[in-house]
Amino acid sequence: MRDSIKKAFDAVHAEQALIEKTSAYLRSSIAEKKKPARHIRLRLVAVCTSMALFVFAGIITHRAYYSPVAYIDMDVNPSMELSVNRFGRVIGSISYNTDAVKVLLETNVNNVTYTQAVNMLLDNMIQHAYLNPDGLVSVTVQANTEDTEVSLLLSLREGIASLLTSRSTDAAIE
């Protein structure tokens, strides 16, 4: 059967001009397909540039949010430290004793403002009788600038005083 098909097509011949014209057309088509069009290259460059900028912005934003600029140490009986970012949000907490571990496990303070975090922690300590009515709340702030320290201390003092007043506690603030 193979031989019969071959014999049938052996009789078909194209003119030399048609063969050359077809060959030239195929060569030009192949050459055009090998070179990407200029607009495709420009789109590729634009997409790559956009992706690079997106990744760069993500890295910068992540670093800005998760870089601590201040530390707040709280000592009642549970002693703990809160790390605060440049936006005033708590990004980490460290317990210095077992009572603080219990308080931090019960109170999630990550990604809330530092004043909210301190109020939530003190409220938890009052509920669990860690803070006596005549006790002492000691707060220390360490920051990269003195202005930041003063600002944090003033807002913490006001927040703690209002919380202690609302809870009818005569605890001193240091």
mmCIF file of C-alpha atoms in Angstrom:
data_model
loop_
_atom_site.group_PDB
_atom_site.id
_atom_site.type_symbol
_atom_site.label_atom_id
_atom_site.label_comp_id
_atom_site.label_asym_id
_atom_site.label_seq_id
_atom_site.Cartn_x
_atom_site.Cartn_y
_atom_site.Cartn_z
ATOM 1 C CA MET A 1 0.000 0.000 0.000
ATOM 2 C CA ARG A 2 2.872 2.329 0.776
ATOM 3 C CA ASP A 3 4.273 1.853 -2.701
ATOM 4 C CA SER A 4 0.953 2.661 -4.349
ATOM 5 C CA ILE A 5 0.691 5.983 -2.455
ATOM 6 C CA LYS A 6 4.258 6.850 -3.390
ATOM 7 C CA LYS A 7 3.629 6.070 -7.061
ATOM 8 C CA ALA A 8 0.497 8.235 -7.015
ATOM 9 C CA PHE A 9 2.374 11.255 -5.654
ATOM 10 C CA ASP A 10 5.435 10.750 -7.906
ATOM 11 C CA ALA A 11 3.367 11.950 -10.810
ATOM 12 C CA VAL A 12 2.628 15.299 -9.073
ATOM 13 C CA HIS A 13 5.211 17.972 -9.827
ATOM 14 C CA ALA A 14 5.218 21.698 -9.022
ATOM 15 C CA GLU A 15 6.724 24.320 -11.248
ATOM 16 C CA GLN A 16 10.136 25.632 -10.219
ATOM 17 C CA ALA A 17 8.800 29.204 -9.737
ATOM 18 C CA LEU A 18 6.129 27.976 -7.332
ATOM 19 C CA ILE A 19 8.715 25.992 -5.346
ATOM 20 C CA GLU A 20 10.989 29.019 -5.037
ATOM 21 C CA LYS A 21 8.116 31.328 -4.111
ATOM 22 C CA THR A 22 6.874 28.916 -1.423
ATOM 23 C CA SER A 23 10.394 28.441 -0.075
ATOM 24 C CA ALA A 24 10.960 32.206 0.159
ATOM 25 C CA TYR A 25 7.634 32.666 1.942
ATOM 26 C CA LEU A 26 8.422 29.938 4.482
ATOM 27 C CA ARG A 27 11.905 31.396 5.170
ATOM 28 C CA SER A 28 10.454 34.873 5.793
ATOM 29 C CA SER A 29 7.710 33.448 8.047
ATOM 30 C CA ILE A 30 10.253 31.515 10.097
ATOM 31 C CA ALA A 31 12.516 34.581 10.379
ATOM 32 C CA GLU A 32 9.598 36.713 11.648
ATOM 33 C CA LYS A 33 8.641 34.109 14.252
ATOM 34 C CA LYS A 34 12.203 33.895 15.570
ATOM 35 C CA LYS A 35 12.341 37.624 16.372
ATOM 36 C CA PRO A 36 9.860 38.631 19.040
ATOM 37 C CA ALA A 37 7.896 41.696 18.131
ATOM 38 C CA ARG A 38 9.092 44.936 19.723
ATOM 39 C CA HIS A 39 5.839 45.483 21.611
ATOM 40 C CA ILE A 40 6.126 42.030 23.183
ATOM 41 C CA ARG A 41 9.611 42.866 24.462
ATOM 42 C CA LEU A 42 8.357 46.156 25.876
ATOM 43 C CA ARG A 43 5.508 44.378 27.664
ATOM 44 C CA LEU A 44 7.944 41.847 29.079
ATOM 45 C CA VAL A 45 10.207 44.616 30.379
ATOM 46 C CA ALA A 46 7.208 46.427 31.875
ATOM 47 C CA VAL A 47 5.972 43.275 33.622
ATOM 48 C CA CYS A 48 9.432 42.444 35.004
ATOM 49 C CA THR A 49 9.907 46.023 36.228
ATOM 50 C CA SER A 50 6.494 46.025 37.897
ATOM 51 C CA MET A 51 7.208 42.731 39.622
ATOM 52 C CA ALA A 52 10.582 43.979 40.860
ATOM 53 C CA LEU A 53 9.004 47.159 42.247
ATOM 54 C CA PHE A 54 6.236 45.127 43.910
ATOM 55 C CA VAL A 55 8.748 42.831 45.614
ATOM 56 C CA PHE A 56 10.919 45.789 46.656
ATOM 57 C CA ALA A 57 7.929 47.642 48.118
ATOM 58 C CA GLY A 58 6.862 44.502 49.973
ATOM 59 C CA ILE A 59 10.307 44.058 51.506
ATOM 60 C CA ILE A 60 10.497 47.707 52.560
ATOM 61 C CA THR A 61 6.990 47.652 54.046
ATOM 62 C CA HIS A 62 7.637 44.407 55.906
ATOM 63 C CA ARG A 63 10.887 45.728 57.301
ATOM 64 C CA ALA A 64 9.300 49.038 58.344
ATOM 65 C CA TYR A 65 6.440 47.301 60.150
ATOM 66 C CA TYR A 66 8.471 44.617 61.922
ATOM 67 C CA SER A 67 11.420 46.772 63.032
ATOM 68 C CA PRO A 68 11.087 47.784 66.682
ATOM 69 C CA VAL A 69 11.764 51.411 67.542
ATOM 70 C CA ALA A 70 10.818 51.240 71.226
ATOM 71 C CA TYR A 71 10.579 48.771 74.086
ATOM 72 C CA ILE A 72 8.134 49.018 76.979
ATOM 73 C CA ASP A 73 9.014 47.121 80.165
ATOM 74 C CA MET A 74 6.141 46.515 82.602
ATOM 75 C CA ASP A 75 6.744 45.307 86.134
ATOM 76 C CA VAL A 76 3.867 44.548 88.484
ATOM 77 C CA ASN A 77 4.645 41.047 89.647
ATOM 78 C CA PRO A 78 4.436 39.655 86.181
ATOM 79 C CA SER A 79 7.321 41.282 84.355
ATOM 80 C CA MET A 80 7.245 41.596 80.585
ATOM 81 C CA GLU A 81 8.580 43.572 77.654
ATOM 82 C CA LEU A 82 6.664 44.798 74.612
ATOM 83 C CA SER A 83 8.364 45.659 71.316
ATOM 84 C CA VAL A 84 6.735 48.598 69.524
ATOM 85 C CA ASN A 85 7.143 49.504 65.831
ATOM 86 C CA ARG A 86 7.223 52.981 64.276
ATOM 87 C CA PHE A 87 3.448 52.911 63.843
ATOM 88 C CA GLY A 88 2.817 52.448 67.581
ATOM 89 C CA ARG A 89 1.847 48.793 67.249
ATOM 90 C CA VAL A 90 3.084 45.958 69.434
ATOM 91 C CA ILE A 91 5.076 43.514 67.306
ATOM 92 C CA GLY A 92 6.437 41.242 70.016
ATOM 93 C CA SER A 93 6.364 40.437 73.698
ATOM 94 C CA ILE A 94 8.769 38.764 76.098
ATOM 95 C CA SER A 95 7.932 37.397 79.534
ATOM 96 C CA TYR A 96 10.464 37.604 82.336
ATOM 97 C CA ASN A 97 8.734 35.200 84.752
ATOM 98 C CA THR A 98 6.103 32.461 84.817
ATOM 99 C CA ASP A 99 3.293 34.808 85.855
ATOM 100 C CA ALA A 100 3.995 36.923 82.788
ATOM 101 C CA VAL A 101 3.868 33.805 80.597
ATOM 102 C CA LYS A 102 0.332 33.124 81.864
ATOM 103 C CA VAL A 103 -0.783 36.711 81.314
ATOM 104 C CA LEU A 104 0.694 36.896 77.795
ATOM 105 C CA LEU A 105 -0.864 33.564 76.824
ATOM 106 C CA GLU A 106 -4.293 34.799 77.933
ATOM 107 C CA THR A 107 -3.959 38.229 76.309
ATOM 108 C CA ASN A 108 -3.035 38.567 72.641
ATOM 109 C CA VAL A 109 -1.370 41.965 72.285
ATOM 110 C CA ASN A 110 0.252 41.547 68.868
ATOM 111 C CA ASN A 111 -0.650 44.185 66.268
ATOM 112 C CA VAL A 112 -2.625 46.386 68.676
ATOM 113 C CA THR A 113 -1.535 49.852 69.758
ATOM 114 C CA TYR A 114 0.835 49.974 72.697
ATOM 115 C CA THR A 115 -1.703 51.819 74.887
ATOM 116 C CA GLN A 116 -4.353 49.202 74.165
ATOM 117 C CA ALA A 117 -1.846 46.431 74.864
ATOM 118 C CA VAL A 118 -0.790 47.893 78.222
ATOM 119 C CA ASN A 119 -4.430 48.434 79.214
ATOM 120 C CA MET A 120 -5.375 44.889 78.203
ATOM 121 C CA LEU A 121 -2.439 43.432 80.152
ATOM 122 C CA LEU A 122 -3.119 45.517 83.259
ATOM 123 C CA ASP A 123 -6.805 44.628 83.095
ATOM 124 C CA ASN A 124 -5.866 40.946 82.984
ATOM 125 C CA MET A 125 -3.473 41.409 85.925
ATOM 126 C CA ILE A 126 -6.169 43.140 87.982
ATOM 127 C CA GLN A 127 -8.682 40.371 87.214
ATOM 128 C CA HIS A 128 -6.207 37.684 88.325
ATOM 129 C CA ALA A 129 -5.181 39.648 91.461
ATOM 130 C CA TYR A 130 -1.582 40.209 90.382
ATOM 131 C CA LEU A 131 -2.011 43.921 91.048
ATOM 132 C CA ASN A 132 -3.021 44.730 94.613
ATOM 133 C CA PRO A 133 -5.186 47.816 95.247
ATOM 134 C CA ASP A 134 -2.195 49.495 96.907
ATOM 135 C CA GLY A 135 0.402 47.977 94.553
ATOM 136 C CA LEU A 136 2.874 49.532 92.136
ATOM 137 C CA VAL A 137 2.870 49.611 88.339
ATOM 138 C CA SER A 138 6.367 50.276 87.051
ATOM 139 C CA VAL A 139 6.777 51.140 83.365
ATOM 140 C CA THR A 140 10.085 51.778 81.620
ATOM 141 C CA VAL A 141 10.438 52.925 78.011
ATOM 142 C CA GLN A 142 13.496 52.645 75.821
ATOM 143 C CA ALA A 143 13.357 54.239 72.376
ATOM 144 C CA ASN A 144 15.689 55.354 69.635
ATOM 145 C CA THR A 145 14.993 59.057 70.335
ATOM 146 C CA GLU A 146 14.283 60.988 73.515
ATOM 147 C CA ASP A 147 11.174 62.570 71.982
ATOM 148 C CA THR A 148 9.731 59.131 71.322
ATOM 149 C CA GLU A 149 10.452 58.052 74.899
ATOM 150 C CA VAL A 150 8.773 61.111 76.383
ATOM 151 C CA SER A 151 5.761 60.769 74.080
ATOM 152 C CA LEU A 152 5.319 57.079 74.917
ATOM 153 C CA LEU A 153 5.707 57.652 78.655
ATOM 154 C CA LEU A 154 3.156 60.489 78.737
ATOM 155 C CA SER A 155 0.519 58.533 76.819
ATOM 156 C CA LEU A 156 1.161 55.409 78.915
ATOM 157 C CA ARG A 157 0.898 57.353 82.167
ATOM 158 C CA GLU A 158 -2.458 58.828 81.108
ATOM 159 C CA GLY A 159 -3.804 55.459 79.920
ATOM 160 C CA ILE A 160 -2.683 53.578 83.018
ATOM 161 C CA ALA A 161 -4.039 56.289 85.351
ATOM 162 C CA SER A 162 -7.457 56.227 83.672
ATOM 163 C CA LEU A 163 -7.580 52.415 83.795
ATOM 164 C CA LEU A 164 -6.629 52.292 87.462
ATOM 165 C CA THR A 165 -9.204 54.979 88.272
ATOM 166 C CA SER A 166 -11.935 53.089 86.388
ATOM 167 C CA ARG A 167 -11.037 49.927 88.312
ATOM 168 C CA SER A 168 -11.049 51.760 91.658
ATOM 169 C CA THR A 169 -7.435 50.846 92.319
ATOM 170 C CA ASP A 170 -5.067 53.107 94.251
ATOM 171 C CA ALA A 171 -1.968 51.486 92.800
ATOM 172 C CA ALA A 172 0.935 53.848 92.221
ATOM 173 C CA ILE A 173 2.451 54.462 88.800
ATOM 174 C CA GLU A 174 6.200 54.736 88.430
#
